[in-house]
CSV table of C-alpha atoms and ligand atoms in Angstrom, one decimal:
chain,number,residue,atom,x,y,z
A,1,MET,CA,-0.9,18.2,-5.1
A,2,ARG,CA,-1.6,14.4,-4.2
A,3,LYS,CA,-4.0,13.7,-1.5
A,4,PRO,CA,-2.3,11.5,1.1
A,5,LEU,CA,-3.4,8.1,1.7
A,6,ILE,CA,-2.9,5.9,5.0
A,7,ALA,CA,-3.7,2.4,4.6
A,8,GLY,CA,-3.7,-0.3,7.4
A,9,ASN,CA,-2.7,-3.8,6.7
A,10,TRP,CA,-4.0,-5.8,9.5
A,11,LYS,CA,-2.3,-9.1,8.3
A,12,MET,CA,-3.4,-12.3,10.0
A,13,PHE,CA,-4.9,-10.6,13.0
A,14,LYS,CA,-8.4,-9.9,14.4
A,15,THR,CA,-11.4,-12.3,14.7
A,16,VAL,CA,-14.7,-10.9,13.3
A,17,ASP,CA,-15.7,-9.7,16.7
A,18,GLU,CA,-12.4,-8.0,17.3
A,19,ALA,CA,-12.5,-6.5,13.8
A,20,ILE,CA,-15.8,-4.9,14.4
A,21,ASN,CA,-14.5,-3.2,17.5
A,22,LEU,CA,-11.2,-2.1,15.8
A,23,THR,CA,-13.3,-0.7,12.9
A,24,LYS,CA,-15.6,1.1,15.1
A,25,SER,CA,-12.8,2.8,17.0
A,26,ILE,CA,-10.8,3.6,13.9
A,27,LYS,CA,-14.0,5.2,12.5
A,28,ALA,CA,-14.4,7.3,15.5
A,29,GLY,CA,-10.9,8.4,15.6
A,30,VAL,CA,-10.9,9.7,11.9
A,31,TYR,CA,-14.4,10.6,11.4
A,32,LYS,CA,-13.6,14.4,10.8
A,33,VAL,CA,-10.7,13.6,8.3
A,34,SER,CA,-11.3,14.6,4.6
A,35,ASP,CA,-8.0,15.8,3.8
A,36,CYS,CA,-6.5,12.4,3.5
A,37,ASP,CA,-7.8,9.1,2.1
A,38,VAL,CA,-8.0,6.2,4.9
A,39,VAL,CA,-8.4,2.7,4.0
A,40,ILE,CA,-8.2,-0.4,6.2
A,41,CYS,CA,-7.5,-3.9,5.1
A,42,PRO,CA,-8.7,-6.5,7.5
A,43,PRO,CA,-8.4,-10.4,6.8
A,44,PHE,CA,-10.7,-11.9,4.1
A,45,THR,CA,-12.9,-13.4,7.0
A,46,ALA,CA,-13.6,-10.0,8.6
A,47,LEU,CA,-14.3,-8.0,5.2
A,48,ALA,CA,-17.9,-8.1,5.3
A,49,ALA,CA,-18.3,-7.3,8.9
A,50,ALA,CA,-15.9,-4.2,8.5
A,51,ALA,CA,-17.9,-3.1,5.7
A,52,GLU,CA,-21.1,-3.1,7.5
A,53,VAL,CA,-19.4,-0.8,10.1
A,54,LEU,CA,-17.9,1.4,7.5
A,55,LYS,CA,-21.2,2.0,5.7
A,56,GLY,CA,-21.7,6.0,5.2
A,57,GLY,CA,-18.4,6.9,6.5
A,58,ASN,CA,-15.1,8.2,5.1
A,59,ILE,CA,-12.8,5.1,5.4
A,60,GLY,CA,-12.2,2.9,2.4
A,61,LEU,CA,-12.0,-0.9,2.5
A,62,GLY,CA,-9.2,-3.1,1.0
A,63,ALA,CA,-8.4,-6.7,0.8
A,64,GLN,CA,-4.8,-8.0,1.6
A,65,ASN,CA,-4.5,-10.2,-1.6
A,66,MET,CA,-6.4,-11.7,-4.5
A,67,PHE,CA,-5.9,-14.3,-7.2
A,68,PRO,CA,-5.4,-13.2,-10.7
A,69,GLU,CA,-8.5,-15.2,-12.2
A,70,THR,CA,-12.1,-14.2,-11.8
A,71,GLU,CA,-13.2,-18.0,-10.9
A,72,GLY,CA,-12.0,-21.5,-11.2
A,73,ALA,CA,-10.5,-24.3,-9.4
A,74,TYR,CA,-8.1,-22.5,-7.3
A,75,THR,CA,-8.7,-23.9,-3.9
A,76,GLY,CA,-8.2,-21.5,-1.1
A,77,GLU,CA,-8.0,-18.5,-3.4
A,78,ILE,CA,-10.4,-15.4,-3.5
A,79,SER,CA,-11.1,-13.4,-6.9
A,80,PRO,CA,-11.4,-9.8,-7.6
A,81,ILE,CA,-15.1,-10.2,-8.1
A,82,MET,CA,-15.4,-11.7,-4.7
A,83,ILE,CA,-13.5,-8.8,-2.7
A,84,LYS,CA,-15.5,-6.2,-4.8
A,85,GLU,CA,-18.8,-7.9,-3.6
A,86,LEU,CA,-17.7,-7.2,-0.1
A,87,SER,CA,-17.3,-3.6,-0.9
A,88,CYS,CA,-13.4,-3.6,-1.3
A,89,ARG,CA,-12.1,-0.7,-3.6
A,90,TYR,CA,-8.4,-1.3,-2.8
A,91,VAL,CA,-6.2,-4.5,-2.8
A,92,ILE,CA,-2.7,-4.9,-1.5
A,93,LEU,CA,-0.8,-6.8,-4.1
A,94,GLY,CA,2.9,-8.0,-3.9
A,95,HIS,CA,3.5,-7.6,-0.1
A,96,SER,CA,7.0,-8.9,0.7
A,97,GLU,CA,5.3,-11.4,3.1
A,98,ARG,CA,3.5,-12.9,-0.1
A,99,ARG,CA,6.8,-12.7,-2.1
A,100,GLN,CA,8.6,-14.4,0.8
A,101,TYR,CA,6.3,-17.0,2.3
A,102,PHE,CA,4.3,-17.8,-0.9
A,103,SER,CA,7.1,-17.5,-3.5
A,104,GLU,CA,5.0,-14.6,-5.4
A,105,THR,CA,7.0,-13.3,-8.1
A,106,SER,CA,6.8,-10.0,-9.9
A,107,THR,CA,5.4,-11.6,-13.2
A,108,PHE,CA,2.6,-13.3,-11.2
A,109,ILE,CA,1.9,-9.9,-9.4
A,110,ASN,CA,1.8,-8.2,-12.6
A,111,GLN,CA,-1.2,-10.5,-13.7
A,112,LYS,CA,-3.0,-9.7,-10.3
A,113,VAL,CA,-2.4,-5.7,-10.9
A,114,LYS,CA,-3.9,-6.0,-14.3
A,115,LEU,CA,-7.0,-7.9,-13.2
A,116,ALA,CA,-7.4,-5.5,-10.2
A,117,LEU,CA,-7.5,-2.7,-12.6
A,118,LYS,CA,-9.8,-4.4,-15.2
A,119,TYR,CA,-12.2,-4.7,-12.1
A,120,ASN,CA,-12.0,-1.3,-11.0
A,121,LEU,CA,-9.9,-2.1,-7.8
A,122,ILE,CA,-7.1,0.1,-6.8
A,123,PRO,CA,-4.0,-1.9,-6.4
A,124,ILE,CA,-1.6,-0.9,-3.7
A,125,LEU,CA,1.7,-2.4,-5.5
A,126,CYS,CA,4.4,-3.2,-2.9
A,127,ILE,CA,8.0,-3.2,-3.9
A,128,GLY,CA,11.1,-3.1,-1.7
A,129,GLU,CA,14.4,-4.5,-1.1
A,130,THR,CA,15.8,-6.9,1.6
A,131,LEU,CA,18.7,-6.0,4.0
A,132,GLU,CA,21.1,-8.0,2.1
A,133,GLU,CA,20.2,-6.3,-1.1
A,134,ARG,CA,20.4,-2.9,0.5
A,135,GLU,CA,23.9,-4.0,2.2
A,136,SER,CA,25.2,-5.0,-1.0
A,137,ASN,CA,24.2,-1.5,-2.7
A,138,ARG,CA,21.5,-3.4,-5.0
A,139,HIS,CA,18.4,-1.6,-3.8
A,140,PHE,CA,17.8,0.7,-6.8
A,141,GLU,CA,18.4,-2.3,-9.1
A,142,VAL,CA,16.1,-4.6,-7.2
A,143,VAL,CA,13.3,-2.0,-6.9
A,144,LYS,CA,13.6,-1.1,-10.6
A,145,GLU,CA,13.3,-4.8,-11.5
A,146,GLN,CA,10.1,-5.3,-9.2
A,147,PHE,CA,8.8,-2.0,-10.6
A,148,ASP,CA,9.4,-2.9,-14.5
A,149,GLU,CA,7.9,-6.6,-13.9
A,150,SER,CA,5.1,-5.8,-11.8
A,151,LEU,CA,4.0,-2.9,-14.3
A,152,ALA,CA,4.6,-4.8,-17.4
A,153,ASP,CA,2.0,-3.8,-20.1
A,154,ILE,CA,0.2,-1.4,-18.0
A,155,SER,CA,-0.7,1.9,-19.6
A,156,ALA,CA,-0.3,5.5,-18.2
A,157,GLU,CA,-4.2,5.8,-18.0
A,158,GLU,CA,-4.1,2.5,-15.9
A,159,VAL,CA,-1.0,3.3,-13.6
A,160,VAL,CA,-2.6,6.5,-12.2
A,161,ARG,CA,-5.7,4.3,-10.9
A,162,GLY,CA,-3.2,2.5,-8.6
A,163,VAL,CA,-0.8,3.2,-5.6
A,164,ILE,CA,2.8,2.1,-5.2
A,165,ALA,CA,4.2,1.4,-1.7
A,166,TYR,CA,7.9,1.4,-1.1
A,167,GLU,CA,8.4,-1.1,1.6
A,168,PRO,CA,12.0,-2.0,2.5
A,169,VAL,CA,11.8,-5.6,3.9
A,170,TRP,CA,14.3,-4.9,6.6
A,171,ALA,CA,12.0,-2.1,8.1
A,172,ILE,CA,8.6,-4.3,8.1
A,173,GLY,CA,7.8,-5.5,11.6
A,174,THR,CA,11.1,-4.9,12.8
A,175,GLY,CA,10.9,-1.5,14.5
A,176,LYS,CA,13.6,-0.3,12.3
A,177,THR,CA,12.3,2.5,10.1
A,178,ALA,CA,13.9,3.9,7.0
A,179,SER,CA,15.3,7.4,7.8
A,180,PRO,CA,13.1,10.1,6.1
A,181,GLU,CA,16.1,10.8,3.9
A,182,GLN,CA,16.4,7.0,2.9
A,183,ALA,CA,12.8,6.9,2.0
A,184,GLU,CA,12.8,10.2,0.0
A,185,GLN,CA,15.6,8.9,-2.1
A,186,MET,CA,13.9,5.9,-3.0
A,187,HIS,CA,10.5,7.5,-3.5
A,188,SER,CA,12.0,10.1,-5.8
A,189,TYR,CA,13.8,7.2,-7.8
A,190,VAL,CA,10.4,5.4,-8.1
A,191,ARG,CA,8.8,8.8,-9.3
A,192,ARG,CA,11.6,9.0,-11.9
A,193,LEU,CA,10.8,5.5,-13.0
A,194,LEU,CA,7.2,6.5,-13.3
A,195,ASN,CA,8.1,9.5,-15.4
A,196,GLU,CA,10.4,7.4,-17.7
A,197,LYS,CA,7.7,4.6,-18.2
A,198,PHE,CA,4.6,6.7,-18.2
A,199,GLY,CA,5.4,10.2,-18.7
A,200,GLN,CA,5.4,13.3,-16.3
A,201,GLU,CA,1.7,13.8,-16.0
A,202,ALA,CA,1.1,10.1,-14.9
A,203,ALA,CA,4.2,10.3,-12.7
A,204,GLU,CA,3.1,13.3,-10.8
A,205,ARG,CA,-0.5,11.8,-10.1
A,206,VAL,CA,0.6,8.4,-8.5
A,207,ASN,CA,0.8,8.1,-4.6
A,208,ILE,CA,3.7,6.5,-3.4
A,209,LEU,CA,3.4,5.1,0.2
A,210,TYR,CA,6.2,4.4,2.6
A,211,GLY,CA,5.8,1.2,4.6
A,212,GLY,CA,7.9,-0.2,7.4
A,213,SER,CA,7.5,0.4,11.0
A,214,VAL,CA,5.5,3.6,10.6
A,215,LYS,CA,4.4,4.6,14.0
A,216,ALA,CA,2.8,7.8,15.5
A,217,ASP,CA,6.1,9.3,16.4
A,218,ASN,CA,8.1,8.9,13.1
A,219,ALA,CA,5.1,9.4,10.5
A,220,LEU,CA,5.3,13.2,10.4
A,221,SER,CA,9.0,13.2,9.5
A,222,LEU,CA,8.5,10.8,6.8
A,223,MET,CA,5.5,12.2,5.4
A,224,ARG,CA,7.0,15.7,5.2
A,225,LYS,CA,9.3,14.6,2.5
A,226,ALA,CA,8.1,15.7,-1.0
A,227,ASN,CA,7.6,12.2,-2.4
A,228,VAL,CA,6.2,10.4,0.5
A,229,ASP,CA,2.5,10.6,-0.1
A,230,GLY,CA,1.3,8.5,2.8
A,231,ALA,CA,1.9,5.2,4.6
A,232,LEU,CA,1.1,1.6,4.4
A,233,VAL,CA,0.9,0.6,8.2
A,234,GLY,CA,1.2,-2.7,9.6
A,235,GLY,CA,1.5,-3.3,13.3
A,236,ALA,CA,0.4,0.4,14.3
A,237,SER,CA,-3.0,0.1,12.3
A,238,LEU,CA,-4.3,-2.5,14.9
A,239,LYS,CA,-4.3,0.2,17.5
A,240,ALA,CA,-7.0,2.7,16.7
A,241,GLU,CA,-5.4,5.7,18.5
A,242,ALA,CA,-1.8,5.1,16.9
A,243,PHE,CA,-3.5,4.8,13.6
A,244,ALA,CA,-5.5,8.1,14.0
A,245,GLN,CA,-2.6,9.7,15.0
A,246,ILE,CA,-0.7,8.6,11.8
A,247,VAL,CA,-3.7,9.8,9.7
A,248,GLN,CA,-3.4,13.1,11.7
A,249,ALA,CA,0.4,13.3,10.9
A,250,ALA,CA,-0.5,12.9,7.0
A,251,VAL,CA,-3.0,15.8,7.2
A,252,ASP,CA,-0.5,17.9,9.0
A,253,ALA,CA,2.4,17.2,6.4
A,254,CYS,CA,-0.1,18.0,3.7
A,255,SER,CA,-1.2,21.4,5.1
A,256,ALA,CA,2.5,22.3,6.0
A,257,GLU,CA,3.2,21.6,2.2
A,258,ALA,CA,0.3,23.7,1.2
A,259,ASN,CA,1.4,26.6,3.2
A,260,LYS,CA,4.8,26.6,1.9
B,1,PEP,C1,3.3,-3.8,6.2
B,1,PEP,O1,2.8,-4.9,6.8
B,1,PEP,O2,3.1,-3.6,5.1
B,1,PEP,C2,4.1,-3.0,7.3
B,1,PEP,C3,4.6,-2.0,6.8
B,1,PEP,O3,4.1,-3.5,8.6
B,1,PEP,P1,4.8,-2.8,9.8
B,1,PEP,O4,4.3,-1.4,9.9
B,1,PEP,O5,4.3,-3.6,11.1
B,1,PEP,O6,6.3,-2.6,9.6
């Protein structure tokens, strides 16, 4: 059985002082949790301060992006070595906001995934369709294309070290969540793609997170689905109490599954 993972994407929110306070509150809210991996992804500027607060605790740290080179003349960019130095174990790659506002392509994201793996970072690879693509019934095709291109030339041994987040763009920051049935349908499709490309053993090991307006009150019904292995949480990860409740929902969904 896969251990669930709840990752908080803070996006471009929180100054260093605010990040310290939020990290402390989240730490206090989840300190007893061991049946679920918990990760926070503050902005780059707050990573060092958050790492200090997280020392010795059970919460992992992640960056929201990285550039696919180790160093060089890339003004404004951050390398995998730099985020590792700040104690990051995870990195979100290919978030739809990066694809939309910074024109990131799946081919470019593939370079990032490869370098993240090379430096032993855990990539949280985001894939998902827009509303227009869903309404024109192209959502499976779009997700397959993003999956194939972002994971090109990756081996089964490598893919199991990463995480996939299915994030329908129409559900991100909109308050519209995919229904548990819609999420499960796409997650089981992604599991099938993993199986076809990497084999059954690898496919069974990869966590597939759902992201898109996950809140304390919808988290349990989503995570009760067999192929929903946790969540990538945006807005609700900025409120310690809501985030802790989502973590608890993941633990509850997992123990309900174990008792079946
Ligand atoms: C996200 O930023 O990855 C996300 C899912 O945001 P929200 O939870 O706010 O929809």
